[in-house]
Short mmCIF file of C-alpha atoms and ligand atoms in Angstrom, two decimals:
data_model
loop_
_atom_site.label_atom_id
_atom_site.label_comp_id
_atom_site.label_asym_id
_atom_site.label_seq_id
_atom_site.Cartn_x
_atom_site.Cartn_y
_atom_site.Cartn_z
CA MET A 1 -20.12 14.25 -7.28
CA ARG A 2 -20.43 12.81 -3.80
CA ILE A 3 -18.99 9.29 -3.61
CA LEU A 4 -18.96 6.78 -0.76
CA GLY A 5 -15.88 4.53 -0.68
CA ILE A 6 -15.60 1.14 0.99
CA GLU A 7 -12.32 -0.77 1.44
CA THR A 8 -11.97 -4.16 3.17
CA SER A 9 -9.27 -5.97 1.18
CA CYS A 10 -7.08 -6.96 4.11
CA ASP A 11 -7.09 -5.97 7.78
CA GLU A 12 -8.34 -2.38 7.59
CA THR A 13 -12.06 -1.68 7.55
CA SER A 14 -12.38 1.71 5.91
CA SER A 15 -15.02 4.01 4.53
CA ALA A 16 -14.74 7.52 3.11
CA VAL A 17 -16.74 10.24 1.44
CA VAL A 18 -15.18 12.23 -1.40
CA ASP A 19 -16.76 15.13 -3.28
CA ASP A 20 -15.19 16.64 -6.40
CA GLY A 21 -11.84 15.19 -5.42
CA ALA A 22 -11.96 16.56 -1.87
CA VAL A 23 -11.86 14.04 0.97
CA LEU A 24 -14.69 14.86 3.40
CA SER A 25 -14.11 11.85 5.66
CA ASN A 26 -11.81 8.84 5.76
CA ILE A 27 -12.49 6.42 8.59
CA ILE A 28 -9.93 3.62 9.02
CA SER A 29 -10.33 0.92 11.62
CA SER A 30 -7.16 -1.20 11.84
CA GLN A 31 -7.53 -4.69 13.22
CA VAL A 32 -4.85 -4.89 15.89
CA LEU A 33 -5.96 -8.35 17.04
CA HIS A 34 -3.72 -9.89 14.34
CA ASN A 35 -0.61 -8.62 16.15
CA LEU A 36 -1.12 -11.44 18.67
CA TYR A 37 -0.61 -14.00 15.90
CA GLY A 38 2.38 -12.43 14.17
CA GLY A 39 0.46 -11.75 10.93
CA VAL A 40 -2.99 -11.30 9.44
CA VAL A 41 -5.32 -14.26 10.07
CA PRO A 42 -7.80 -14.22 7.13
CA GLU A 43 -10.71 -15.76 9.02
CA ILE A 44 -10.39 -13.27 11.87
CA ALA A 45 -10.10 -10.39 9.38
CA SER A 46 -13.40 -11.19 7.67
CA ARG A 47 -15.21 -11.69 10.96
CA ILE A 48 -14.08 -8.29 12.24
CA HIS A 49 -15.05 -6.61 8.94
CA THR A 50 -18.53 -8.11 9.30
CA GLN A 51 -18.85 -6.87 12.87
CA ILE A 52 -17.84 -3.27 12.26
CA ILE A 53 -18.50 -2.38 8.63
CA SER A 54 -21.89 -0.77 9.14
CA ARG A 55 -20.54 1.39 12.00
CA VAL A 56 -17.51 2.46 9.94
CA VAL A 57 -19.68 3.42 6.93
CA GLN A 58 -22.10 5.27 9.18
CA GLU A 59 -19.22 7.21 10.73
CA ALA A 60 -17.88 8.17 7.30
CA LEU A 61 -21.32 9.50 6.34
CA GLU A 62 -21.81 11.36 9.64
CA GLN A 63 -18.36 12.93 9.66
CA SER A 64 -18.91 14.27 6.14
CA LEU A 65 -22.44 15.48 7.07
CA THR A 66 -23.85 13.33 4.27
CA LYS A 67 -27.14 11.46 4.11
CA ILE A 68 -27.13 8.20 2.15
CA ASN A 69 -29.59 9.61 -0.39
CA GLU A 70 -27.07 12.35 -1.22
CA ILE A 71 -24.52 9.73 -2.34
CA GLU A 72 -24.22 9.62 -6.14
CA GLY A 73 -21.93 6.60 -6.42
CA ILE A 74 -20.49 3.86 -4.22
CA ALA A 75 -16.92 2.74 -4.95
CA VAL A 76 -15.81 -0.54 -3.46
CA THR A 77 -12.57 -2.53 -3.55
CA TYR A 78 -13.26 -5.84 -5.30
CA GLN A 79 -9.70 -7.13 -5.93
CA PRO A 80 -7.00 -8.13 -5.02
CA GLY A 81 -6.95 -9.14 -1.36
CA LEU A 82 -8.17 -11.73 1.11
CA ILE A 83 -11.25 -13.23 -0.46
CA GLY A 84 -13.28 -13.40 2.76
CA SER A 85 -12.51 -9.76 3.53
CA LEU A 86 -13.34 -8.60 -0.01
CA VAL A 87 -16.65 -10.46 0.10
CA VAL A 88 -17.72 -8.52 3.20
CA GLY A 89 -17.04 -5.11 1.62
CA THR A 90 -18.42 -5.88 -1.84
CA ASN A 91 -21.62 -7.43 -0.52
CA PHE A 92 -22.21 -4.61 1.94
CA ALA A 93 -21.73 -2.13 -0.92
CA LYS A 94 -24.05 -4.12 -3.20
CA GLY A 95 -26.74 -4.12 -0.51
CA LEU A 96 -26.55 -0.35 -0.11
CA ALA A 97 -26.44 0.26 -3.88
CA ILE A 98 -29.45 -1.95 -4.58
CA ARG A 99 -31.47 -0.56 -1.66
CA PHE A 100 -30.90 3.07 -2.69
CA GLY A 101 -30.50 2.64 -6.47
CA ILE A 102 -26.97 4.06 -6.53
CA PRO A 103 -24.34 3.24 -9.19
CA LEU A 104 -21.69 0.85 -7.85
CA ILE A 105 -18.10 1.18 -9.06
CA PRO A 106 -15.80 -1.82 -8.48
CA ILE A 107 -12.25 -0.62 -7.87
CA ASP A 108 -8.98 -2.51 -8.03
CA HIS A 109 -7.17 -1.91 -4.73
CA ILE A 110 -3.79 -1.36 -6.34
CA GLU A 111 -5.24 1.14 -8.82
CA GLY A 112 -6.45 3.02 -5.76
CA HIS A 113 -2.87 3.20 -4.42
CA ILE A 114 -1.50 4.23 -7.83
CA TYR A 115 -3.55 7.43 -7.93
CA SER A 116 -3.33 8.21 -4.19
CA GLY A 117 -0.80 10.95 -4.96
CA PHE A 118 -3.73 13.21 -5.88
CA LEU A 119 -5.56 12.88 -2.56
CA GLU A 120 -4.03 15.91 -0.91
CA GLY A 121 -4.88 18.14 -3.83
CA GLU A 122 -1.37 17.83 -5.29
CA LYS A 123 -0.83 19.22 -8.73
CA LEU A 124 0.47 16.16 -10.50
CA ASP A 125 1.05 16.00 -14.24
CA PHE A 126 0.96 12.78 -16.22
CA PRO A 127 3.03 10.77 -16.85
CA PHE A 128 4.52 9.80 -13.51
CA VAL A 129 5.88 6.73 -11.74
CA THR A 130 4.22 5.16 -8.69
CA LEU A 131 5.92 2.73 -6.33
CA VAL A 132 3.40 0.70 -4.32
CA VAL A 133 5.35 -0.82 -1.46
CA SER A 134 3.50 -2.67 1.27
CA GLY A 135 3.26 -6.01 3.06
CA GLY A 136 1.81 -7.60 -0.07
CA HIS A 137 3.21 -5.56 -2.97
CA THR A 138 6.39 -4.04 -4.28
CA THR A 139 5.50 -2.83 -7.74
CA LEU A 140 6.52 0.03 -10.00
CA TYR A 141 3.96 1.57 -12.37
CA PHE A 142 4.33 3.90 -15.31
CA VAL A 143 1.15 5.99 -15.10
CA LYS A 144 0.08 7.67 -18.34
CA SER A 145 -3.43 8.86 -17.50
CA VAL A 146 -6.40 8.20 -15.23
CA ILE A 147 -7.15 4.90 -16.85
CA GLU A 148 -3.86 4.04 -18.46
CA TYR A 149 -0.91 2.60 -16.60
CA GLU A 150 1.47 -0.31 -16.90
CA VAL A 151 3.43 -2.46 -14.51
CA ILE A 152 7.10 -1.90 -15.23
CA GLY A 153 8.52 -4.03 -12.44
CA ALA A 154 7.49 -6.06 -9.42
CA THR A 155 8.94 -8.28 -6.76
CA ARG A 156 9.72 -11.79 -7.89
CA ASP A 157 9.28 -13.19 -4.38
CA ASP A 158 8.68 -11.35 -1.09
CA ALA A 159 7.28 -7.83 -0.86
CA ALA A 160 9.47 -5.26 0.92
CA GLY A 161 7.08 -5.04 3.88
CA GLU A 162 7.08 -8.82 4.13
CA ALA A 163 10.89 -8.75 4.29
CA PHE A 164 10.73 -6.23 7.13
CA ASP A 165 8.16 -8.37 8.95
CA LYS A 166 10.04 -11.65 8.48
CA ILE A 167 13.39 -10.21 9.55
CA ALA A 168 11.73 -8.65 12.61
CA LYS A 169 10.29 -12.04 13.49
CA MET A 170 13.75 -13.68 13.26
CA LEU A 171 15.04 -11.00 15.61
CA GLY A 172 12.28 -11.74 18.10
CA LEU A 173 10.55 -8.41 17.53
CA GLY A 174 6.75 -8.05 17.26
CA TYR A 175 4.38 -7.62 14.30
CA PRO A 176 4.21 -5.59 12.15
CA GLY A 177 7.99 -5.56 11.99
CA GLY A 178 8.57 -2.58 9.69
CA PRO A 179 7.91 0.18 12.22
CA LEU A 180 9.96 -1.65 14.89
CA ILE A 181 12.97 -2.10 12.61
CA ASP A 182 12.63 1.54 11.53
CA LYS A 183 12.72 2.69 15.16
CA LEU A 184 15.64 0.49 16.25
CA SER A 185 17.62 1.46 13.13
CA LYS A 186 17.70 5.08 14.20
CA GLU A 187 20.49 4.26 16.66
CA GLY A 188 22.09 1.53 14.59
CA ASP A 189 25.05 1.46 12.21
CA PRO A 190 23.77 0.72 8.67
CA ALA A 191 27.25 -0.08 7.41
CA ARG A 192 28.20 -2.66 10.05
CA TYR A 193 26.78 -5.69 8.24
CA ARG A 194 26.59 -6.11 4.49
CA PHE A 195 23.39 -7.87 3.42
CA PRO A 196 22.52 -8.64 -0.24
CA ARG A 197 20.75 -6.10 -2.42
CA GLY A 198 18.61 -8.33 -4.65
CA LEU A 199 18.57 -7.41 -8.37
CA LEU A 200 20.17 -4.02 -7.64
CA LYS A 201 22.16 -4.09 -10.84
CA SER A 202 19.67 -5.94 -13.03
CA ASP A 203 18.57 -4.18 -16.18
CA ASP A 204 14.87 -4.41 -15.33
CA PHE A 205 12.65 -2.88 -12.66
CA ASP A 206 12.03 -6.06 -10.69
CA PHE A 207 12.77 -6.60 -7.03
CA SER A 208 13.79 -9.60 -4.93
CA PHE A 209 13.92 -9.66 -1.15
CA SER A 210 13.99 -13.37 -0.34
CA GLY A 211 17.81 -13.55 -0.64
CA LEU A 212 18.14 -10.83 1.97
CA LYS A 213 15.77 -12.66 4.30
CA THR A 214 17.71 -15.93 3.91
CA SER A 215 21.02 -14.17 4.35
CA VAL A 216 19.87 -12.61 7.65
CA ARG A 217 18.64 -16.03 8.82
CA TYR A 218 21.97 -17.78 8.10
CA PHE A 219 23.93 -14.86 9.50
CA LEU A 220 22.02 -15.05 12.79
CA GLN A 221 22.45 -18.82 12.98
CA LYS A 222 26.18 -18.61 12.30
CA GLU A 223 27.24 -15.54 14.24
CA PHE A 224 24.96 -15.62 17.23
CA LYS A 225 24.42 -19.31 17.79
CA GLY A 226 23.80 -20.03 21.45
CA ARG A 227 23.88 -16.47 22.69
CA ASN A 228 21.60 -13.46 22.74
CA LEU A 229 22.23 -10.38 20.63
CA THR A 230 23.42 -7.31 22.47
CA ASP A 231 21.29 -4.21 22.11
CA LYS A 232 23.95 -2.65 19.88
CA GLU A 233 24.11 -5.71 17.62
CA LEU A 234 20.32 -5.78 17.32
CA ARG A 235 20.19 -2.12 16.28
CA ASP A 236 23.07 -2.56 13.82
CA ILE A 237 21.41 -5.59 12.19
CA CYS A 238 18.13 -3.65 11.87
CA ALA A 239 19.88 -0.63 10.37
CA SER A 240 21.92 -2.79 7.97
CA ALA A 241 18.89 -4.77 6.75
CA GLN A 242 16.78 -1.63 6.39
CA ASN A 243 19.58 0.00 4.44
CA ALA A 244 19.70 -2.94 2.01
CA ILE A 245 15.92 -2.79 1.37
CA VAL A 246 15.79 0.98 0.99
CA GLU A 247 18.81 1.15 -1.31
CA VAL A 248 17.10 -1.12 -3.84
CA LEU A 249 13.73 0.67 -3.63
CA VAL A 250 15.34 4.06 -4.18
CA SER A 251 17.68 2.92 -6.92
CA LYS A 252 14.97 1.17 -9.00
CA SER A 253 12.55 4.07 -8.59
CA ILE A 254 15.08 6.56 -9.89
CA LYS A 255 16.00 4.29 -12.75
CA ALA A 256 12.31 4.10 -13.68
CA LEU A 257 11.95 7.89 -13.61
CA ASN A 258 14.92 8.24 -15.94
CA ARG A 259 13.92 5.46 -18.30
CA PHE A 260 10.34 6.76 -18.70
CA SER A 261 11.29 10.46 -18.63
CA CYS A 262 9.06 11.26 -15.66
CA LYS A 263 9.51 14.13 -13.25
CA ALA A 264 7.32 12.85 -10.41
CA LEU A 265 7.41 9.79 -8.21
CA VAL A 266 4.45 8.79 -6.00
CA ILE A 267 5.01 6.36 -3.14
CA ALA A 268 2.15 4.42 -1.56
CA GLY A 269 1.64 1.46 0.77
CA GLY A 270 2.61 0.90 4.40
CA VAL A 271 6.40 0.83 3.80
CA SER A 272 6.24 4.42 2.58
CA ALA A 273 6.12 5.32 6.29
CA ASN A 274 9.76 4.22 6.54
CA SER A 275 11.86 7.15 7.68
CA LEU A 276 15.03 6.16 5.80
CA LEU A 277 13.09 5.64 2.54
CA ARG A 278 11.49 9.08 2.88
CA LYS A 279 14.81 10.75 3.71
CA LYS A 280 16.73 9.11 0.87
CA LEU A 281 14.02 9.83 -1.69
CA LYS A 282 13.85 13.48 -0.69
CA GLU A 283 17.63 13.78 -0.95
CA GLU A 284 17.59 12.15 -4.40
CA ALA A 285 14.69 14.34 -5.52
CA ASP A 286 16.64 17.49 -4.62
CA LYS A 287 19.78 16.18 -6.30
CA ASN A 288 18.12 14.92 -9.49
CA ASN A 289 15.40 17.52 -9.88
CA PHE A 290 12.29 15.40 -9.64
CA CYS A 291 9.43 15.67 -7.22
CA VAL A 292 8.52 12.93 -4.77
CA ILE A 293 5.00 12.70 -3.45
CA ILE A 294 4.48 10.68 -0.32
CA PRO A 295 0.85 11.08 0.71
CA LYS A 296 0.14 11.42 4.42
CA MET A 297 -0.04 8.13 6.27
CA ASN A 298 -3.85 7.82 6.19
CA TYR A 299 -3.68 7.91 2.39
CA CYS A 300 -0.59 5.64 2.10
CA MET A 301 -1.98 2.77 4.12
CA ASP A 302 -5.09 0.88 3.03
CA ASN A 303 -7.90 3.44 3.00
CA ALA A 304 -11.27 4.07 1.38
CA ALA A 305 -10.49 7.67 0.37
CA MET A 306 -8.30 6.45 -2.50
CA ILE A 307 -11.08 4.05 -3.56
CA ALA A 308 -13.76 6.78 -3.52
CA TYR A 309 -11.44 9.22 -5.30
CA LEU A 310 -10.80 6.84 -8.19
CA GLY A 311 -14.46 5.82 -8.19
CA GLU A 312 -15.47 9.42 -8.80
CA TRP A 313 -13.09 9.69 -11.74
CA LYS A 314 -14.36 6.44 -13.24
CA LEU A 315 -17.99 7.43 -12.78
CA LYS A 316 -17.37 10.76 -14.49
CA LEU A 317 -15.71 8.98 -17.42
CA SER A 318 -18.36 6.26 -17.65
CA THR A 319 -21.01 5.63 -20.23
CA SER A 320 -24.54 5.74 -18.83
CA GLY A 321 -25.73 2.68 -16.98
CA GLN A 322 -22.26 1.12 -16.86
CA PHE A 323 -22.19 0.96 -13.08
CA TYR A 324 -25.71 -0.34 -12.49
CA ASN A 325 -24.46 -3.87 -13.04
CA TYR A 326 -24.16 -5.28 -9.55
CA MET A 327 -23.11 -8.75 -10.69
CA PHE A 328 -19.33 -8.45 -10.41
CA ARG A 329 -17.47 -10.80 -8.06
CA ALA A 330 -14.69 -10.28 -5.56
CA ASN A 331 -11.34 -11.75 -6.68
CA ALA A 332 -8.42 -12.63 -4.46
CA THR A 333 -6.05 -12.04 -7.37
CA PRO A 334 -6.84 -9.89 -10.40
CA ILE A 335 -8.19 -11.97 -13.27
CA ARG A 336 -6.33 -9.84 -15.78
CA SER A 337 -2.83 -8.88 -14.80
CA ARG A 338 -1.67 -5.64 -16.31
O1 KG4 B 1 -0.06 -1.09 3.15
P1 KG4 B 1 -0.05 -1.79 4.47
O2 KG4 B 1 -0.59 -1.03 5.67
O3 KG4 B 1 -0.84 -3.13 4.42
C1 KG4 B 1 -0.70 -4.09 3.44
O4 KG4 B 1 0.39 -4.68 3.28
O5 KG4 B 1 -1.70 -4.33 2.74
O6 KG4 B 1 1.46 -2.21 4.74
C2 KG4 B 1 1.85 -2.93 5.86
C3 KG4 B 1 3.34 -3.18 5.76
C4 KG4 B 1 3.86 -4.13 6.82
O7 KG4 B 1 4.67 -5.09 6.21
C5 KG4 B 1 4.66 -3.21 7.73
O8 KG4 B 1 5.73 -3.86 8.38
C6 KG4 B 1 5.15 -2.16 6.76
O9 KG4 B 1 4.05 -1.95 5.90
N1 KG4 B 1 5.53 -0.90 7.44
C7 KG4 B 1 6.78 -0.43 7.46
C8 KG4 B 1 6.75 0.76 8.26
N2 KG4 B 1 5.45 0.95 8.65
C9 KG4 B 1 4.72 -0.07 8.13
N3 KG4 B 1 7.91 -0.90 6.92
C10 KG4 B 1 9.03 -0.19 7.13
N4 KG4 B 1 9.08 0.93 7.88
C11 KG4 B 1 7.98 1.43 8.45
N5 KG4 B 1 8.05 2.55 9.18
ZN1 ZN B 2 -2.74 -1.75 0.05
#
């Protein structure tokens, strides 16, 4: 089945075409304008989506050599995300679906991430664990089947990506902070400063990164009051903070694999680009005999391929007529938390 995907939940305008699980195109336009403001500005995000969405969708169709009348379903992200951004994508998708009489499949953005481990044709048996770790989420899922999964743990305050971004801001680095901290950490000493590992020893699968953020803030105020950091100090602080975040992510993921007797871990979301996280997870996978799937970056970040892929599955499993109801609404937060 040939499915068109549309994703506009935050600051990426993306469209993709997927056919029988194979990704034929996956166009992602990232809105770099937000970097000037040190974070995503919702109003700017929705305006840019409006300006470029038709071009992005057209490109996805052209690159996959698909005509709109060959599309058998349109999958669109309808929650969670920035409401103005979601409204642009869902309404564009509704317009196309109504005009061409195509079924329209509303997809939860996070569900898209959960199943993104399949996008590169990986052989992945259920059940498995997925860690979605981005600027907005740090959540562990126990995934039993295509439609069945449960949240087993989540951050109680900041997401891991948010912690990277906020610490980078305190250090006077740019936005997004994660890649900058990752780069500086490469020549830093991760053991020089000891920052807190929130909930590391707790008996659940929850995360907490706000204590780390506060600790870095007080540390900087106390130790470096009135003087600039040396280059070495900056790199050591980055490496030490990164180490604290990664240690908790790795430890809780492995605990989840053990507790739920799973042999595969899927990582998704922007923070999965982190080089220390990838290295540590691969080392642990070799040691503990599980497999870790980190999809390539275009499938880890916000993308429409994961939306189209899940849309195809849902359409195949659907009862007839189910997706001809175009009345659903975009939601900033899911109505039903799972
Ligand atoms: O999934 P994503 O592209 O967007 C959403 O949050 O929706 O994730 C962006 C987050 C940002 O917080 C960014 O700092 C973080 O992912 N990030 C990283 C790295 N690359 C991106 N964090 C740590 N290390 C990286 N290499
Ligand atoms: Zn995302």
